Coordinates of C-alpha atoms in Angstrom, one line a residue:
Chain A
X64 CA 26.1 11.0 3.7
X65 CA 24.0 13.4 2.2
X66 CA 20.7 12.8 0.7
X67 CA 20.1 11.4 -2.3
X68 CA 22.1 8.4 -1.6
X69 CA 23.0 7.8 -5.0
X70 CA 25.3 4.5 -6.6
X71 CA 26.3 3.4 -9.2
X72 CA 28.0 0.0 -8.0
X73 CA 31.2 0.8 -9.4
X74 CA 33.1 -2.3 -7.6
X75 CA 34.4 -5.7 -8.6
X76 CA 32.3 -8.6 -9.7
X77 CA 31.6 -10.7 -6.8
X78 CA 31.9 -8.1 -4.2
X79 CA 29.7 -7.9 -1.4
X80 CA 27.2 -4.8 -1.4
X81 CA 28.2 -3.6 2.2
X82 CA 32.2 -4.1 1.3
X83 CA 31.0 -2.0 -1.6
X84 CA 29.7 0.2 0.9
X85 CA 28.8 -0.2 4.8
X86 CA 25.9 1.9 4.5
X87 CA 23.6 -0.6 3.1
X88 CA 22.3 -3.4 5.7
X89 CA 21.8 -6.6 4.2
X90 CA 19.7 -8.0 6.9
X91 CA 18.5 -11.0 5.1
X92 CA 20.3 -13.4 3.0
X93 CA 23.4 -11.5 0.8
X94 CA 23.7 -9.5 -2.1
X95 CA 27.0 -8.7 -4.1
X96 CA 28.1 -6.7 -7.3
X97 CA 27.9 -8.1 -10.6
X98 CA 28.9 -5.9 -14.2
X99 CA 28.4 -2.7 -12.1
X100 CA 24.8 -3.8 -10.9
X101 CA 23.5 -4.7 -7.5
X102 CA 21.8 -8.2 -7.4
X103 CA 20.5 -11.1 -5.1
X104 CA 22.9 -14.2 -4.1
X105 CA 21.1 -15.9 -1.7
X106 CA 18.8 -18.8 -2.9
X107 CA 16.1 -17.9 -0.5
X108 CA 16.0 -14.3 -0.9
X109 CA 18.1 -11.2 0.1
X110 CA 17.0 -7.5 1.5
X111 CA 18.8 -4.6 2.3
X112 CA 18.2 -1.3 3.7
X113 CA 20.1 2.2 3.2
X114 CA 20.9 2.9 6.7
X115 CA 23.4 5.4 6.4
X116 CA 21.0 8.0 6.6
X117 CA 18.0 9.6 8.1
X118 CA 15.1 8.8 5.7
X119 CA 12.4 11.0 6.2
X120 CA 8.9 9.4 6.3
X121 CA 7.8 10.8 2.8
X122 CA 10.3 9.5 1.0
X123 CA 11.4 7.1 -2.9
X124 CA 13.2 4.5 -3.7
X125 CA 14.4 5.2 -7.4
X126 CA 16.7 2.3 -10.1
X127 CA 17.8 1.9 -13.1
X128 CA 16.8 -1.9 -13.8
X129 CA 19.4 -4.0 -14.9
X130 CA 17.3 -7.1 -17.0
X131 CA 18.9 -10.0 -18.8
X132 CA 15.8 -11.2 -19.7
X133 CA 15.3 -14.0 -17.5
X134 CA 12.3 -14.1 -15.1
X135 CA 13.9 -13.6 -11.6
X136 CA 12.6 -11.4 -9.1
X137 CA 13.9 -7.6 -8.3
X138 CA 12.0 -5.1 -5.8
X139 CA 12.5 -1.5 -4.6
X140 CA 11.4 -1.4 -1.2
X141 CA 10.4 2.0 0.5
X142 CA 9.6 2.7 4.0
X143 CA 10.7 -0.6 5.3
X144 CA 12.5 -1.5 8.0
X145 CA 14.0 -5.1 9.4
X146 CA 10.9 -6.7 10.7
X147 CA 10.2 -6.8 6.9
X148 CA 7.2 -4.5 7.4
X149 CA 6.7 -1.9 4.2
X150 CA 6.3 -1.3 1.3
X151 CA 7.5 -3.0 -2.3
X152 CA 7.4 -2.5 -6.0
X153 CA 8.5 -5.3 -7.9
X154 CA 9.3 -7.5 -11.3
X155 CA 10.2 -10.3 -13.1
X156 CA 10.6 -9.0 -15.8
X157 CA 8.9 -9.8 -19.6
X158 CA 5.9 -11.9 -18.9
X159 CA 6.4 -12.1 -14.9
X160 CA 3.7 -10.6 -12.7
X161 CA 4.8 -6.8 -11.9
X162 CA 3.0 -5.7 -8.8
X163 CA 3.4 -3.1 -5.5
X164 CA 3.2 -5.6 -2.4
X165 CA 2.9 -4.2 1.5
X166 CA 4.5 -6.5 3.5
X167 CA 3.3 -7.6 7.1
X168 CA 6.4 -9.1 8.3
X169 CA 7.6 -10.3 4.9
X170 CA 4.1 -11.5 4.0
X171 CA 2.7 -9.7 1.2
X172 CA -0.9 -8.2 0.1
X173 CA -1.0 -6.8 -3.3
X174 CA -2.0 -3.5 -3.2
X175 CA -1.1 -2.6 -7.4
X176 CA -2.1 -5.7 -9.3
X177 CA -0.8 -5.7 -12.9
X178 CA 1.9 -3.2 -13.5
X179 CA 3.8 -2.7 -16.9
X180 CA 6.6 -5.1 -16.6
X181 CA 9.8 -4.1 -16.1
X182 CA 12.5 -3.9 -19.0
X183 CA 16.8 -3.3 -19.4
X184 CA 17.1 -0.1 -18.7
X185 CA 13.9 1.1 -17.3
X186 CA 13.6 3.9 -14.7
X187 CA 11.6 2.5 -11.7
X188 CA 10.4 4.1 -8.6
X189 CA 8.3 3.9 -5.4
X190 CA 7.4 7.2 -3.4
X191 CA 5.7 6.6 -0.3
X192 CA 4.3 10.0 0.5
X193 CA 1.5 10.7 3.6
X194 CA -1.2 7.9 3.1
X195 CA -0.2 7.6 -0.6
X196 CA 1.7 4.9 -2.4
X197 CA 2.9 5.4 -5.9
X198 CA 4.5 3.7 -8.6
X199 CA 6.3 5.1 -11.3
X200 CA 7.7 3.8 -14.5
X201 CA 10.3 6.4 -16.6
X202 CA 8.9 9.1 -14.9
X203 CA 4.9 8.5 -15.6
X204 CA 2.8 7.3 -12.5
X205 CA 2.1 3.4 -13.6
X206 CA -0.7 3.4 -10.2
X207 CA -1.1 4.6 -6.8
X208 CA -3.2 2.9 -4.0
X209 CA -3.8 4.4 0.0
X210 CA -2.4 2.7 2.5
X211 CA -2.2 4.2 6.1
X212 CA -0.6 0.8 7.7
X213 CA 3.2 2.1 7.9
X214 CA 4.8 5.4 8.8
X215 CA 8.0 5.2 8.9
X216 CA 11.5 3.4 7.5
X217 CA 14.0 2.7 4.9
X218 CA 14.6 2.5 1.1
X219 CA 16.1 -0.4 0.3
X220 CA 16.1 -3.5 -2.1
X221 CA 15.0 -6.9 -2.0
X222 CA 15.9 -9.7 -5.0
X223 CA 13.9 -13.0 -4.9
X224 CA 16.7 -15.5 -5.4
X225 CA 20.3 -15.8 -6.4
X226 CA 19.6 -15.8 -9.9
X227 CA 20.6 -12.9 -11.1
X228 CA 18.2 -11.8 -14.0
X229 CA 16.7 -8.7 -12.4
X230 CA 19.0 -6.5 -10.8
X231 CA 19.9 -2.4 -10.3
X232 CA 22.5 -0.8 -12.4
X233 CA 21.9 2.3 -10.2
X234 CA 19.9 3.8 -7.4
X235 CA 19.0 6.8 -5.9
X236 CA 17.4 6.8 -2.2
X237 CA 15.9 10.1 -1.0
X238 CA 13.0 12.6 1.2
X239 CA 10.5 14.1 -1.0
X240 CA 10.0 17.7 -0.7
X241 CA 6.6 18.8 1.6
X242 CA 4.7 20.4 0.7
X243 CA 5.5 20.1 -3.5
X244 CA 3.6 22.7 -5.4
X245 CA 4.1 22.7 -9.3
X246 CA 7.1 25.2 -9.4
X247 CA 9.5 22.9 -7.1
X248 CA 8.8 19.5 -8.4
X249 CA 11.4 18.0 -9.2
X250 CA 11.4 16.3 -12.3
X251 CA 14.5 14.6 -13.6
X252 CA 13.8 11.7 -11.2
X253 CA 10.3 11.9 -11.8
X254 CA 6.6 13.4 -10.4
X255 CA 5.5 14.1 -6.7
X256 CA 2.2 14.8 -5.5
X257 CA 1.0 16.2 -2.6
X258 CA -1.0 14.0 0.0
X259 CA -1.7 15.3 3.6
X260 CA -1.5 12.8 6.4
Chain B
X280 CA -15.1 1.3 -17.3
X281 CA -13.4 1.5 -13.9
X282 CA -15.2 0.5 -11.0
X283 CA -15.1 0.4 -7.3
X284 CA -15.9 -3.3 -5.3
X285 CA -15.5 -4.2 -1.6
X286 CA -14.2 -8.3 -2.1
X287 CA -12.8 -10.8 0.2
X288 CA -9.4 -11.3 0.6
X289 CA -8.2 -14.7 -1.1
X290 CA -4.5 -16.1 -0.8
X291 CA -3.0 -16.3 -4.1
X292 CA 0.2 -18.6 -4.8
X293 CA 2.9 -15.7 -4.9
X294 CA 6.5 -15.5 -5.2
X295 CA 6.8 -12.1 -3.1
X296 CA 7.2 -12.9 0.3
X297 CA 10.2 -12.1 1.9
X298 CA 12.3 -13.6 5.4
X299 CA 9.6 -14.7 7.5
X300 CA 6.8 -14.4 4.8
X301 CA 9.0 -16.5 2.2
X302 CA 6.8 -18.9 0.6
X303 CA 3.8 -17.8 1.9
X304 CA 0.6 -16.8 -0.5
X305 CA -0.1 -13.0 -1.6
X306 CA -3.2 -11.4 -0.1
X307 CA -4.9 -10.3 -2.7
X308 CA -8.6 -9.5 -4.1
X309 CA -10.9 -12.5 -4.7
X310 CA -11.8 -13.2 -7.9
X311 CA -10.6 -9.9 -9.6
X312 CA -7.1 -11.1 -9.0
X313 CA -8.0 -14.2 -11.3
X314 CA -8.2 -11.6 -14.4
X315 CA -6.2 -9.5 -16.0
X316 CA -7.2 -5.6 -14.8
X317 CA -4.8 -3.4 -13.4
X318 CA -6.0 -2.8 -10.2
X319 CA -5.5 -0.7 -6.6
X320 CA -6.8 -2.5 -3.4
X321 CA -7.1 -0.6 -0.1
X322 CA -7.8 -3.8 2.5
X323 CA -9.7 -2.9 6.3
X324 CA -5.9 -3.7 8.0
X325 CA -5.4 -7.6 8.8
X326 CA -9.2 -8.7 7.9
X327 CA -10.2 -10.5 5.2
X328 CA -11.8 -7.7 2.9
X329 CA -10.8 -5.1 0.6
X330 CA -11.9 -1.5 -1.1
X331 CA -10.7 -2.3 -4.7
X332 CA -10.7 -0.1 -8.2
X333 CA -10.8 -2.2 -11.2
X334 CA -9.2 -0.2 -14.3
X335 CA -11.3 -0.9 -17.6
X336 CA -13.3 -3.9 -16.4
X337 CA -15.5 -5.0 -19.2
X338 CA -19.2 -5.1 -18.5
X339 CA -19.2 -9.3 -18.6
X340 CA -16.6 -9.5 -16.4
X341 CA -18.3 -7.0 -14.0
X342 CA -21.9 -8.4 -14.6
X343 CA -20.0 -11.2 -12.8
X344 CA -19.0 -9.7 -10.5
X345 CA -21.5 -7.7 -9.1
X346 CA -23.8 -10.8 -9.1
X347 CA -21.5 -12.8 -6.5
X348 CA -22.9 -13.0 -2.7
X349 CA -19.5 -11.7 -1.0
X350 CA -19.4 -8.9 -3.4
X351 CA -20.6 -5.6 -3.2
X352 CA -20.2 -3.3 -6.4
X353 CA -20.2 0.6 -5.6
X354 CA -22.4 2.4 -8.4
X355 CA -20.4 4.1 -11.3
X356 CA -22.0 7.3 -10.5
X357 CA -20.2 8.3 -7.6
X358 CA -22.0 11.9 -7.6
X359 CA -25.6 10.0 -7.1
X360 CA -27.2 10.3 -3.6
X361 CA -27.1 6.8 -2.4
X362 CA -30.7 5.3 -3.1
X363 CA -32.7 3.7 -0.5
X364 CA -32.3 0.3 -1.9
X365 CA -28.7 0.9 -1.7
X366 CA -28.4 2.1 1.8
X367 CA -30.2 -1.0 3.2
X368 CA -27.7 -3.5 0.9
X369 CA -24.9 -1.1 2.3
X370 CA -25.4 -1.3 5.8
X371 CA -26.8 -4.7 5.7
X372 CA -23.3 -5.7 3.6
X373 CA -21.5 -3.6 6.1
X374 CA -22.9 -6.0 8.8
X375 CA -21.4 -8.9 8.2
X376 CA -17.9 -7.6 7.8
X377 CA -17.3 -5.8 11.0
X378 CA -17.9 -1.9 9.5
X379 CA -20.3 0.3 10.8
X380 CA -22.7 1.0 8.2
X381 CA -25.5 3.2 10.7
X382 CA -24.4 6.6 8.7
X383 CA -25.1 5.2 5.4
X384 CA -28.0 7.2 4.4
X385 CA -29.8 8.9 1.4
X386 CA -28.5 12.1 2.1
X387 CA -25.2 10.8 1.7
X388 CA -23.6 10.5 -2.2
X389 CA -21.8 7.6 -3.5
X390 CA -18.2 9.2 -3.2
X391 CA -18.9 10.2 0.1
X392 CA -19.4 6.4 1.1
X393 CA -16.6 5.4 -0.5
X394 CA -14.3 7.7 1.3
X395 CA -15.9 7.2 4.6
X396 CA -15.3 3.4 3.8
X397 CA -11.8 4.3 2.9
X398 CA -11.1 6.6 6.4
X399 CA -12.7 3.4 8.1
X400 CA -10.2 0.8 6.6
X401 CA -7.2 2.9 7.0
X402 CA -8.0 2.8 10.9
X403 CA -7.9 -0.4 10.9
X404 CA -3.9 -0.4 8.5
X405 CA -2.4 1.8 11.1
X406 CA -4.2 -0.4 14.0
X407 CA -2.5 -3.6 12.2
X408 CA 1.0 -1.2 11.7
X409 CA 0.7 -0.3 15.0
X410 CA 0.4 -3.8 16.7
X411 CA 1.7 -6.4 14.6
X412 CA -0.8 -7.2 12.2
X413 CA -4.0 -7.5 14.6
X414 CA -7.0 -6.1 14.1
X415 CA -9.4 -4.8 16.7
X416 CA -11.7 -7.8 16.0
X417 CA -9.0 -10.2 16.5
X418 CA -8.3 -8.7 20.4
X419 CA -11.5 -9.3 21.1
X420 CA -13.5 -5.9 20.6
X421 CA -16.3 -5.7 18.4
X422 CA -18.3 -2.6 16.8
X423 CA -20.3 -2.2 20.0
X424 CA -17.1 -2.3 22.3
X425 CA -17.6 1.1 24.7
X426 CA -14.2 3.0 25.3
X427 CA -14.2 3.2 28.7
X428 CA -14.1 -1.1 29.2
X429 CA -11.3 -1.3 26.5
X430 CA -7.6 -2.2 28.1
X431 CA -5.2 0.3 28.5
X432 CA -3.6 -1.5 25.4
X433 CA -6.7 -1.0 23.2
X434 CA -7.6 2.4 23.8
X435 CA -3.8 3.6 23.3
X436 CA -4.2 2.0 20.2
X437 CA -6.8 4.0 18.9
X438 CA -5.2 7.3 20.5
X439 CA -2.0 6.7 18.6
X440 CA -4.3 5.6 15.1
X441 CA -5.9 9.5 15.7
X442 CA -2.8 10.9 16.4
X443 CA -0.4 9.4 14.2
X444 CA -3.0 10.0 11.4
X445 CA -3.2 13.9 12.7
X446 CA -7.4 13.0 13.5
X447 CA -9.3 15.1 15.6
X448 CA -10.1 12.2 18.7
X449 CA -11.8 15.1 21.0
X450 CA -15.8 14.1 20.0
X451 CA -15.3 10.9 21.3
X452 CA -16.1 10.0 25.2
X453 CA -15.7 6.9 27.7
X454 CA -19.2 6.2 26.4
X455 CA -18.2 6.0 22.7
X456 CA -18.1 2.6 20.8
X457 CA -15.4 1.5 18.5
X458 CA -18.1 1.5 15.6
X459 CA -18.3 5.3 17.1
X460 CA -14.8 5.3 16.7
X461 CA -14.2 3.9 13.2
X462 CA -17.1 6.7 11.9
X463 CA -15.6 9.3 13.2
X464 CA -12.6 8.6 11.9
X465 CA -13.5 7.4 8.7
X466 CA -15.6 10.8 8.4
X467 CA -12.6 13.3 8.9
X468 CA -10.3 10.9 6.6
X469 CA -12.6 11.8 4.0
X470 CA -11.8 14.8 3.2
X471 CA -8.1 14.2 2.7
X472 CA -7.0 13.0 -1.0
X473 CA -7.9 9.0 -1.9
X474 CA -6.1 7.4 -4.3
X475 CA -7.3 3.8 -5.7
X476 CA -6.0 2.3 -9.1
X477 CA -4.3 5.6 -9.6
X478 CA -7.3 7.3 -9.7
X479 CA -8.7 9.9 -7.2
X480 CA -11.7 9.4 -5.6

């Protein structure tokens, strides 16, 4: 496929995500299709990876959250890879903590403390471009922090339970342009900036 | 105000980890991770301290701060030349946490120390990327370590942290010391972009 992998999850309730479509590797736990929207259904947690593709190492992880208002755990994951070693951007939602997480095989060191929490509908994003690790919320930068520890892997997704609350009516995986100068930003999906590493 | 700390790590209760990390504490930074500032922490790879911007801290809350023993607060005026009162709480600071702090001098402005810093911590990320989540100090090496008595394991290490990171390894020798090392790398990372709290130092 070409990039962006884009979907909108238009499959059955109850179906699993890689019936849905092969591409995504659920290597941990499972996730499935609900009301159009990808979500967790594993009690202890469930990631994925896009692995359809070749994902340059500048690349974002992009969603359209899908929030019923209880507190359960989302995250768009970007340059990750199956020894759960990348980097996160998460939420529970109204009142949860909202953070961007590194994870050393699946342990996690905050590295954005007090995001804006997430809410229905909200566009959500993670770049991970050079040394450079951003966060944005509908299309304005919500923090950014240096971190030199990975270099390479997948977008993907990781939910924190199987309960449903925070999930991703739509998603778009993709490279980010190098170098980006002002006149080929892109900006219906939101902002780049240029980091050299 | 926002301002610029170097804190221990502490393990906070945390819902984040994931597969293997499930249930396990967030690494976070100690005590600022007890209030309520948005914040952007840069940690020196798998050991227990952190470069950290703290958006909008009040002046109580940084009063406090800055008066703890395991805390050292960067001056707000990053465009100073370093003082000598500073330099010796710098490198005597540095000391105790495994970072060279020799190059720390008066000629030397604020910023420029911070980035150093920065450089230096980020050798020590892509040495924890690089072999799963160890640190130089944890394989036995220590700032006075000369190159040319490392293993063939450690000094591929720090070849691939230089060249993954597209840094300029030719200065150092067989002679060289890590803490060599970790300044010279630290030096040429500062002139590349850092970002902390969303804010560019």
């Amino acid at each position: 496929m070409a990039l962006p992998h884009t979907d909108t999850f238009d499959s059955g309730d109850g179906t699993n995500l890689e019936t849905h479509n092969a591409d995504y590797n659920v290597f941990f736990g499972s996730m499935e299709i609900n009301d159009n929207s990808a979500m967790g259904n594993a009690g202890s947690g469930s990631a994925c990876l896009e692995s359809g593709d070749t994902y340059a190492n500048n690349q974002y992880a992009q969603a359209i959250v899908d929030y019923s208002g209880t507190n359960d755990l989302g995250i768009l994951i970007s340059r990750f890879t199956t020894s759960f070693n990348g980097y996160g951007y998460g939420s529970e939602g109204t009142g949860g903590a909202t953070t961007s997480e590194r994870y050393d095989a699946g342990v996690p060191t905050t590295i954005i403390a007090d995001a804006t929490d997430w809410a229905d509908t909200d566009d959500v994003r993670i770049e991970a471009n050079g040394t450079t690790i951003e966060i944005f919320l509908n299309s304005s930068s919500d923090g950014s922090t240096t971190d030199a520890t990975f270099s390479s892997g997948d977008p993907g997704m990781l939910f924190g339970d199987d309960d449903q609350g925070m999930a991703f009516d739509s998603i778009n995986f993709g490279n980010l342009p190098f170098p980006v100068s002002q006149s080929n930003a892109p900006r219906a999906w939101g902002h780049y900036h240029r980091t050299l590493a | 105000m926002n301002r610029i700390y170097i804190v221990p790590v502490v393990l906070k209760a945390s819902n984040r980890g994931i597969g293997p990390g499930a249930g396990q504490p967030s690494r976070s930074a100690a005590y600022i991770s007890d209030l309520t500032y948005k914040y952007g922490a840069l940690d020196y790879g798998s050991e227990d301290v952190m470069l950290v911007l703290v958006r909008d801290i009040s002046t109580a809350d940084h009063d406090t701060l800055a008066a703890r023993s395991d805390v050292i607060a960067i001056p707000e005026d990053l465009d100073a030349n370093m003082t000598s009162g500073q330099v010796n709480g710098a490198k005597n600071f540095y000391d105790t946490l495994n970072i060279p702090g020799g190059w720390i001098n008066t000629n030397r402005t604020v910023r420029q120390v911070v980035k150093i810093t920065g450089g230096m911590f980020q050798f020590n990320q892509r040495w924890s990327g690089i072999s799963n989540g160890t640190s130089p100090f944890k394989v036995g090496l220590d700032l006075s370590t000369v190159y040319s008595t490392m293993s063939d394991l450690n000094k591929g290490r720090i070849q691939v942290v230089f060249d993954s990171l597209n840094i300029d390894i030719s200065s150092l020798t067989g002679s060289s010391t890590l803490g060599e090392a970790l300044r010279e790398f630290g030096i040429q990372m500062a002139s590349r972009p850092l970002y902390l709290g969303g804010i560019e130092i």
